[in-house]
Coordinates of C-alpha atoms and ligand atoms in Angstrom, one line a residue:
X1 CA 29.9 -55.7 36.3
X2 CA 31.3 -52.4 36.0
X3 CA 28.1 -50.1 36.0
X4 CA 30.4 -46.8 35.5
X5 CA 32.6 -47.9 33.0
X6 CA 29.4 -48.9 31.3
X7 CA 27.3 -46.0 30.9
X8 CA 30.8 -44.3 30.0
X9 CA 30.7 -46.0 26.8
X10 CA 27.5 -45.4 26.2
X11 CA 27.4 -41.8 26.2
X12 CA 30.7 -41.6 24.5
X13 CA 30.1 -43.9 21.7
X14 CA 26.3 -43.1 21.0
X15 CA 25.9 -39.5 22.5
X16 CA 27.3 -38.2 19.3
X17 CA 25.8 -40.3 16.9
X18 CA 22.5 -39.0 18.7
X19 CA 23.2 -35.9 18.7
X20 CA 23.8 -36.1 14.7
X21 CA 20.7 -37.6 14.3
X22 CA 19.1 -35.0 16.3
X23 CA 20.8 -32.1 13.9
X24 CA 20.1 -34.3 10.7
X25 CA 16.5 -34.7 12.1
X26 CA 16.1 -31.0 13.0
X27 CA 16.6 -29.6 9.7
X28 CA 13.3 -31.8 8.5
X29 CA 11.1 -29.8 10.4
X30 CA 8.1 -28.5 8.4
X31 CA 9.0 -24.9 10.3
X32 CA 8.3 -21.7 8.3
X33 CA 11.6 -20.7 6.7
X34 CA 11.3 -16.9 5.9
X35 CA 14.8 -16.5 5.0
X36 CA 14.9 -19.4 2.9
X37 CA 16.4 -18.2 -0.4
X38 CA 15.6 -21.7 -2.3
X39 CA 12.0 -20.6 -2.4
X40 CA 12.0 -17.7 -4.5
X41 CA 8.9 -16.1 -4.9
X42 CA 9.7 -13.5 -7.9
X43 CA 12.2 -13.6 -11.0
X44 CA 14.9 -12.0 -9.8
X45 CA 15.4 -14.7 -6.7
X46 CA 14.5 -17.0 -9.5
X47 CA 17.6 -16.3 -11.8
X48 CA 20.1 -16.5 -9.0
X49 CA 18.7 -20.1 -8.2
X50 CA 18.6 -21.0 -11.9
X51 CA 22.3 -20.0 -11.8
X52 CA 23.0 -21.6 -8.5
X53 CA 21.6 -25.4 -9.0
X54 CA 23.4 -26.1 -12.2
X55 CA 26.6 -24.9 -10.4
X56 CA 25.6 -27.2 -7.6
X57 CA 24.8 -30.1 -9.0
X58 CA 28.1 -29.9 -11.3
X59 CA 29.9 -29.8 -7.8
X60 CA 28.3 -32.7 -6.9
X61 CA 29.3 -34.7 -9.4
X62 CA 33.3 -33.2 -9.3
X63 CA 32.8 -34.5 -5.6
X64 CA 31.4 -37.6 -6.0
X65 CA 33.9 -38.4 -8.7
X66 CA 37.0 -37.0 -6.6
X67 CA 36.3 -38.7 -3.4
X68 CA 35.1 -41.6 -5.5
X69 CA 38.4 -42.2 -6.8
X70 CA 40.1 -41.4 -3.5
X71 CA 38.2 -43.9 -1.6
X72 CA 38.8 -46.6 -4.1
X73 CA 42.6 -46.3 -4.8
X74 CA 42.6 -46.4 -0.5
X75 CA 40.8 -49.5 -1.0
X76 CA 42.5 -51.0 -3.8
X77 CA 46.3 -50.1 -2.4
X78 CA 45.6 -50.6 1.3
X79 CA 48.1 -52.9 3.5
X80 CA 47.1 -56.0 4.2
X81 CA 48.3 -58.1 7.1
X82 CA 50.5 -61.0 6.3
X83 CA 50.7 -60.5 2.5
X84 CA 52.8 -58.8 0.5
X85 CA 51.3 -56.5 -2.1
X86 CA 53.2 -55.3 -5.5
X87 CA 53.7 -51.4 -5.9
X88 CA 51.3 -49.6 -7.9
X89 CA 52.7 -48.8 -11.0
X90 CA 54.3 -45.3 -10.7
X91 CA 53.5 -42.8 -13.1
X92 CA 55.4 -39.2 -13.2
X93 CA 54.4 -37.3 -16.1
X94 CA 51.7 -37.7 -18.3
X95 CA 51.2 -35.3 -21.0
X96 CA 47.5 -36.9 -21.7
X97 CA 46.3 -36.7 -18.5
X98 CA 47.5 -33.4 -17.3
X99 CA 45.7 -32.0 -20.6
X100 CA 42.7 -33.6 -19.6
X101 CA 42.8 -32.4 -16.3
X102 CA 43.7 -28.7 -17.0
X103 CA 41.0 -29.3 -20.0
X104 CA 38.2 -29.9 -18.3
X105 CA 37.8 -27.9 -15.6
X106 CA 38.4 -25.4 -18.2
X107 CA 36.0 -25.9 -19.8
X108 CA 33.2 -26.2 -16.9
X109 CA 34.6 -22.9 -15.5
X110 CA 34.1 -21.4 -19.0
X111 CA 30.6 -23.1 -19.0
X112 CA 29.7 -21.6 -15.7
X113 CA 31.0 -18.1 -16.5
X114 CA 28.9 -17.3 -19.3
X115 CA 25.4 -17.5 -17.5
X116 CA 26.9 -15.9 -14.3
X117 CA 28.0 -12.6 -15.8
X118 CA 25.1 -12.2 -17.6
X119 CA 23.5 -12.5 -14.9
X120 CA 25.6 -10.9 -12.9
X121 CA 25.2 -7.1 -15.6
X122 CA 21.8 -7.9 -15.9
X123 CA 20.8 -7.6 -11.6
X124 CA 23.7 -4.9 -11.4
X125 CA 21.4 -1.8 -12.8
X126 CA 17.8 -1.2 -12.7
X127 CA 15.5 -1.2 -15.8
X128 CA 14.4 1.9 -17.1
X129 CA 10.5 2.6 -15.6
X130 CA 11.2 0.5 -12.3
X131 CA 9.8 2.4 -9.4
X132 CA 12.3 4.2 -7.0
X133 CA 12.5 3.5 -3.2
X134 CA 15.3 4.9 -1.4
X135 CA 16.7 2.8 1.4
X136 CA 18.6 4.2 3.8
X137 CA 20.9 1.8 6.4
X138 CA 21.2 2.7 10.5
X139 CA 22.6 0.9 13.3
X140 CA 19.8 -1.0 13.5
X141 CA 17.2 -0.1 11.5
X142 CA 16.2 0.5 7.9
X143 CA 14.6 3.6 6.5
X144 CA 12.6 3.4 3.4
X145 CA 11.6 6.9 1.4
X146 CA 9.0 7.0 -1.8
X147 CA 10.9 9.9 -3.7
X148 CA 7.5 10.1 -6.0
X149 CA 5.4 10.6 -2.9
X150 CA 7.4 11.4 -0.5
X151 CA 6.4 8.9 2.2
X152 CA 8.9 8.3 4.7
X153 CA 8.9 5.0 6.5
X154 CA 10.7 2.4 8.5
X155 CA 11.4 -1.3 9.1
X156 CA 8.9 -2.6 6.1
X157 CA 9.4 -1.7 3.0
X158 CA 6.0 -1.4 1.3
X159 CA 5.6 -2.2 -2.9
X160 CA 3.0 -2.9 -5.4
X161 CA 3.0 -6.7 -6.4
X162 CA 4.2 -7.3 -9.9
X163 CA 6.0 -4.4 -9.7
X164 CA 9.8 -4.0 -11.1
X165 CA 11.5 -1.5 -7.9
X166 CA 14.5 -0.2 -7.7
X167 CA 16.2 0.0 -4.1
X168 CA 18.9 2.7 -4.0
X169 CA 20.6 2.6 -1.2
X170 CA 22.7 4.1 0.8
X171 CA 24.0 4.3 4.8
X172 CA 24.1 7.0 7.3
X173 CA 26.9 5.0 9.3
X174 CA 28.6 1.6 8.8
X175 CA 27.9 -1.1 5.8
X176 CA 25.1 -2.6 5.8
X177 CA 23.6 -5.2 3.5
X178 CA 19.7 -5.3 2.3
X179 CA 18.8 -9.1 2.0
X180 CA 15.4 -10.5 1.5
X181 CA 16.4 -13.8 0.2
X182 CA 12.7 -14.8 -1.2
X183 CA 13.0 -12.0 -3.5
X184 CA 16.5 -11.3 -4.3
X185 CA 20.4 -11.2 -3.8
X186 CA 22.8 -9.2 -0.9
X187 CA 23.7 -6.3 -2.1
X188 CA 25.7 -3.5 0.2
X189 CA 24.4 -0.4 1.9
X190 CA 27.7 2.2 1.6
X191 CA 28.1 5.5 3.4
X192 CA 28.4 8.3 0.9
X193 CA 27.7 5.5 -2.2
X194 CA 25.1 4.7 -4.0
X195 CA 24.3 0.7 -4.7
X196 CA 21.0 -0.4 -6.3
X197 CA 19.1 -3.8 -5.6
X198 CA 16.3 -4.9 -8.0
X199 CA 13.4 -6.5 -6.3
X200 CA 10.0 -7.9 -7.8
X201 CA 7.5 -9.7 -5.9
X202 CA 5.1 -11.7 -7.6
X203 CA 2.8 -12.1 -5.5
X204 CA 1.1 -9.9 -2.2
X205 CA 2.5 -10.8 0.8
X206 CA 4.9 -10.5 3.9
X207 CA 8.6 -11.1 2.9
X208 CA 11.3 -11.2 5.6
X209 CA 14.8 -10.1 5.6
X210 CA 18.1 -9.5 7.2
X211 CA 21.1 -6.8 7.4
X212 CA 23.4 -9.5 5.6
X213 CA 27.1 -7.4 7.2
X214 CA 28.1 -7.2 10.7
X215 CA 27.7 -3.9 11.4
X216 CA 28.2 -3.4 14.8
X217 CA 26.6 -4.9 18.5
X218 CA 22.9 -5.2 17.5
X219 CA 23.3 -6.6 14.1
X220 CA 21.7 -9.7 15.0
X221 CA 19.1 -7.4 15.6
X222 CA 18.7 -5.8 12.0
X223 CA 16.0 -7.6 10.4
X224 CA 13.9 -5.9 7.3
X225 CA 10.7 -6.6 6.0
X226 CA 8.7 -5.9 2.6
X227 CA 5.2 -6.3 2.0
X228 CA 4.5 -6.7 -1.7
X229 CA 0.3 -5.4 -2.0
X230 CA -1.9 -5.2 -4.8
X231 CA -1.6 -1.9 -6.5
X232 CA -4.7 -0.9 -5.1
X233 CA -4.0 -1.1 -1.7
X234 CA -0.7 0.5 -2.2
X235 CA -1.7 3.5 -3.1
X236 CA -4.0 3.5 -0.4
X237 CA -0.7 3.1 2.2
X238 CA 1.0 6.0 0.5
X239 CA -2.1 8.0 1.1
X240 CA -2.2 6.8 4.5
X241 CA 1.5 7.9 5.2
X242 CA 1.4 11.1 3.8
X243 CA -1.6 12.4 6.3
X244 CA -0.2 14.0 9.7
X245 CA -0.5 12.2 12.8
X246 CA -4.0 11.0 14.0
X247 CA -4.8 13.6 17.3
X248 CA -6.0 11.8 20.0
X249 CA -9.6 12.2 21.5
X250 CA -9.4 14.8 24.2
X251 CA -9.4 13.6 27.8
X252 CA -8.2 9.9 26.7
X253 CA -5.1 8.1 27.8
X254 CA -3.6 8.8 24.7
X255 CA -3.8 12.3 24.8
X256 CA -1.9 11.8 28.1
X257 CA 0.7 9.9 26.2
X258 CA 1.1 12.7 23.8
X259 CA 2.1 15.0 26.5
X260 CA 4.4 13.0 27.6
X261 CA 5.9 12.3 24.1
X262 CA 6.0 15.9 23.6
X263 CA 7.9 16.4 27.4
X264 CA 9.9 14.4 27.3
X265 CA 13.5 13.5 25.1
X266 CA 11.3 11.4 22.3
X267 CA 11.6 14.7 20.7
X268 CA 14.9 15.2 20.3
X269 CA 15.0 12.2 17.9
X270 CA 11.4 11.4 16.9
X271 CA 8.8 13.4 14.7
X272 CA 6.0 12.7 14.4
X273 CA 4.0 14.6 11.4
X274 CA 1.5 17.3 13.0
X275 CA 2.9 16.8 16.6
X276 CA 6.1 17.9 16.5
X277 CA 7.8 18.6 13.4
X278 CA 11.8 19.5 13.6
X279 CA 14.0 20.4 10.9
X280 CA 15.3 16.7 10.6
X281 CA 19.1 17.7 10.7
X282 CA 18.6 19.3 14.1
X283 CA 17.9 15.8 15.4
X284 CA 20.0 13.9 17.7
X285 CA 20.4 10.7 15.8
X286 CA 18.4 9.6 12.6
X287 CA 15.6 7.6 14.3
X288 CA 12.3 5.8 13.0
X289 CA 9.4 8.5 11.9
X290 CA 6.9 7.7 14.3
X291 CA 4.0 9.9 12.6
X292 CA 2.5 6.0 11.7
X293 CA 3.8 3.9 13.8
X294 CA 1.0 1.6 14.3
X295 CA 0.8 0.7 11.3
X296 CA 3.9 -1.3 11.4
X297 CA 3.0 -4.5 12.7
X298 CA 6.7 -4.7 13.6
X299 CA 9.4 -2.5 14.8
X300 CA 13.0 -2.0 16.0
X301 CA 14.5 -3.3 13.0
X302 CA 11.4 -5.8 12.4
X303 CA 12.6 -7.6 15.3
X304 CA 9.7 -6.7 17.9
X305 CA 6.8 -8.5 18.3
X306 CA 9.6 -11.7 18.6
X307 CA 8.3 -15.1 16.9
X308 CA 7.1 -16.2 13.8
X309 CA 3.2 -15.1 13.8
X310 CA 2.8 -13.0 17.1
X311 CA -0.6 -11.0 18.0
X312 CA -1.3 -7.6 18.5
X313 CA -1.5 -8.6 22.0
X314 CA 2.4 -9.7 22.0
X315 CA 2.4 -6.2 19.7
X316 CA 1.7 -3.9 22.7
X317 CA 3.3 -6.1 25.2
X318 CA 6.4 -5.9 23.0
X319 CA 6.2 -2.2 22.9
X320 CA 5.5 -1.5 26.8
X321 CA 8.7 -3.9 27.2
X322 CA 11.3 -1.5 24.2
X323 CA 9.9 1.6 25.6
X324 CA 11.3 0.8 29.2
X325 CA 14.5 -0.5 28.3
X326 CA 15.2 -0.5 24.5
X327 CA 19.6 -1.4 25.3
X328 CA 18.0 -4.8 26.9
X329 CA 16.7 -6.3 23.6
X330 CA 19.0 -4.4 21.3
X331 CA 22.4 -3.8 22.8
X332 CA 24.2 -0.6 22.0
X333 CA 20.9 0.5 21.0
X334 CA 20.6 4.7 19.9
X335 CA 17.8 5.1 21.9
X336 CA 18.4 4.9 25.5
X337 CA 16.9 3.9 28.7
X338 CA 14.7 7.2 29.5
X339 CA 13.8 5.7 32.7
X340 CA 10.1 6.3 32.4
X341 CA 7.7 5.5 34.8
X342 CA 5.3 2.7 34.5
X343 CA 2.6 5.1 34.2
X344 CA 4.5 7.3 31.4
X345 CA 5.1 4.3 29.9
X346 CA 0.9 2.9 30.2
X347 CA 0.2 6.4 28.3
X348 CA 2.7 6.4 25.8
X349 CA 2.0 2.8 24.5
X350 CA -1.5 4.0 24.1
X351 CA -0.6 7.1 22.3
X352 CA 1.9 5.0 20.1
X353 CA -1.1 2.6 19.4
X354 CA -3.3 5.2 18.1
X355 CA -0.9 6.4 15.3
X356 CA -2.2 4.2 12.5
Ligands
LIG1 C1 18.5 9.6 21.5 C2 17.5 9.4 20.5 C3 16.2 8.8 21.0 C4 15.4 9.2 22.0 C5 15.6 10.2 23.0 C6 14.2 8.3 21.8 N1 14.3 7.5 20.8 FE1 13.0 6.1 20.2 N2 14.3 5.4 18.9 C7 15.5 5.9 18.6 C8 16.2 5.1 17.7 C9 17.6 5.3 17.1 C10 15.3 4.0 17.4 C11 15.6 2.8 16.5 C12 16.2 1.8 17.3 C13 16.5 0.5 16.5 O1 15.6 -0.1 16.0 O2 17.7 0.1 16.6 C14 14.1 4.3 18.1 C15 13.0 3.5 18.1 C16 11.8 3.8 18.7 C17 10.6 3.1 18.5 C18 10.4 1.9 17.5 C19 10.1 2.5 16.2 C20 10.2 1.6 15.0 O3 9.4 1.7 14.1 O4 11.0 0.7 15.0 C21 9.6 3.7 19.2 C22 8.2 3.3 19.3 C23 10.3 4.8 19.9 N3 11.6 4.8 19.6 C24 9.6 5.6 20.8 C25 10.3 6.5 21.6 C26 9.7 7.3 22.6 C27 8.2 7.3 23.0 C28 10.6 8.1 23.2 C29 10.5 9.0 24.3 C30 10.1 8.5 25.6 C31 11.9 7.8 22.4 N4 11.6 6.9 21.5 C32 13.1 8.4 22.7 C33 16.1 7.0 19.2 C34 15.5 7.7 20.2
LIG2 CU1 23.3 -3.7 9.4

């Protein structure tokens, strides 16, 4: 027996098959989906997906009919060996059926439209009342700023639950595109252009997103987040973020760290409220306000701590790791390698853990 030849047709006749399984099997996991945009968790993800499954479903059926009668004319008209089979009749012209078939799909297309341009003017422009939040794109991070407070803020976008806000946005550099599929559509971030997004969480909780263009070498990298919170507690975060920096108890390691925040280039891009406070356009390039950083529970573009549910733990390790090599995890990144010391570095993550 021919052992080679053997487990040659094994792996090329089941490997794939496997491998499909695999794939088909994969996509059953009971894995958190944040970016899944079927589970809408608000009204405005809701109306897209009452536009989409209609349009879906009526897609199935086009296909099942289309390939239905594909396959079966194949069937009906194939060659078979050894007998001779009549032509099918042969039909050029039909006046009946090329107005049904221009009919039709008329009229579905005409069925479709109606819902989708309301739609459609109805997400374009916000609702008179919503709440303002200006969001601002950067290669690779979002700002968010609370005109009515004047909080400034990065990487999570905080909002009252039940809440109708209006995102106006804009980019400092490239498009951009603010996606967070539970609670709405794409919508573009454009230099020197204003775009609005609607958003409305009905709920309090954590609700992922993603830069939706490629906009450059660490896009990948461009994640967003909003937290929807009871009204209650959001007004305690914007009272939060509109104190200066907590100051560090005097002799502590993160009074070290402040030093060296305050020695070294952090400042040319960084403020921190209280600490050091630049006129903003004097900085090098637009970077995160760090004034309350730790109470981000995620940061460079929401994409450190990595992993679904990480720990403060993974937190701090995270930042020790982006403070001594930020290029490594984002590539391209606007904030360099400073080549600090392991020691500059100890200080500084326990500064930058102080600054609730
Ligand atoms: C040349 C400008 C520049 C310098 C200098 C710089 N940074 Fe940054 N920093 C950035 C930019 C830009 C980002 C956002 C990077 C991203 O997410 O793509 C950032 C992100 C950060 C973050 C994450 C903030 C967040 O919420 O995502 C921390 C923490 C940070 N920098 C600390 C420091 C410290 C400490 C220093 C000094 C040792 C420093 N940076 C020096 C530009 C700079
Ligand atoms: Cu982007």
């Amino acid at each position: 027996m021919n052992l080679r030849k053997r487990t040659g047709r094994l792996s090329f006749g089941r490997a794939p098959a496997a491998l499909l399984v695999l794939v088909l099997l994969g996509s059953c996991g009971r894995v958190e989906q944040p970016l899944n945009s079927f589970d809408s968790q608000g009204p405005i993800a809701e109306r897209i997906n009452a536009l989409f499954w209609p349009v879906f479903w009526i897609a199935v059926v086009i296909f099942v009919l289309v390939q239905g009668a594909l396959l079966l004319t194949v069937f009906l008209f194939r060659e078979r060996r050894g007998k001779e089979r009549p032509e099918p009749k042969q039909i050029t012209g039909s006046t009946r059926l090329e107005l049904l078939w221009t009919v039709i799909p008329t009229l579905i297309l005409a069925g479709i439209a109606v819902p989708t341009v309301a739609t459609l003017f109805d997400l374009a422009d916000c609702p008179p009342g919503a709440m303002d939040i200006e969001v601002i794109g950067h290669q690779w991070w979002f700002e968010y700023r609370y005109p009515d407070s004047g909080a400034v803020t990065a990487n999570i976008m905080a909002i009252p639950e039940d809440t109708e806000i209006c995102a106006r946005m804009t980019s400092d550099d490239v498009l951009h595109n603010f996606w967070i599929p539970k609670l709405a559509g794409k919508r573009y971030l454009v230099p020197g252009q204003e775009t609005v997004q609607r958003l409305y969480a009905e709920e309090p909780g954590e609700y992922w997103g993603h830069c939706a263009e490629f906009c450059g070498l660490s896009h990948a990298r461009m994640r967003a987040r909003v937290v929807a919170m009871t009204q209650g507690d959001f007004d305690a975060w914007v009272d939060d973020q509109l104190r200066p920096a907590v100051m560090p108890a005097p002799g502590s390691e993160a009074e070290r760290g402040m030093e060296v925040f305050l020695a070294s280039a952090c400042i040319g891009c960084h403020i921190i409220d209280g600490v050091n406070n630049p006129d903003p356009a004097t900085l090098t390039v637009a970077s995160p306000d760090l004034t309350h950083f730790a109470s981000r529970h995620v940061f460079a573009g929401a994409t450190l701590p990595a992993g679904l549910n990480p720990t403060r733990a993974d937190w701090e390790a995270d930042l020790r790791k982006w403070l001594a090599d930020p290029p490594t995890w984002k590539p391209g990144s606007f904030m360099p390698d400073l080549g600090l010391t392991a020691d500059e570095i100890d200080a500084l993550a326990a500064y930058l853990s102080t600054l609730e």
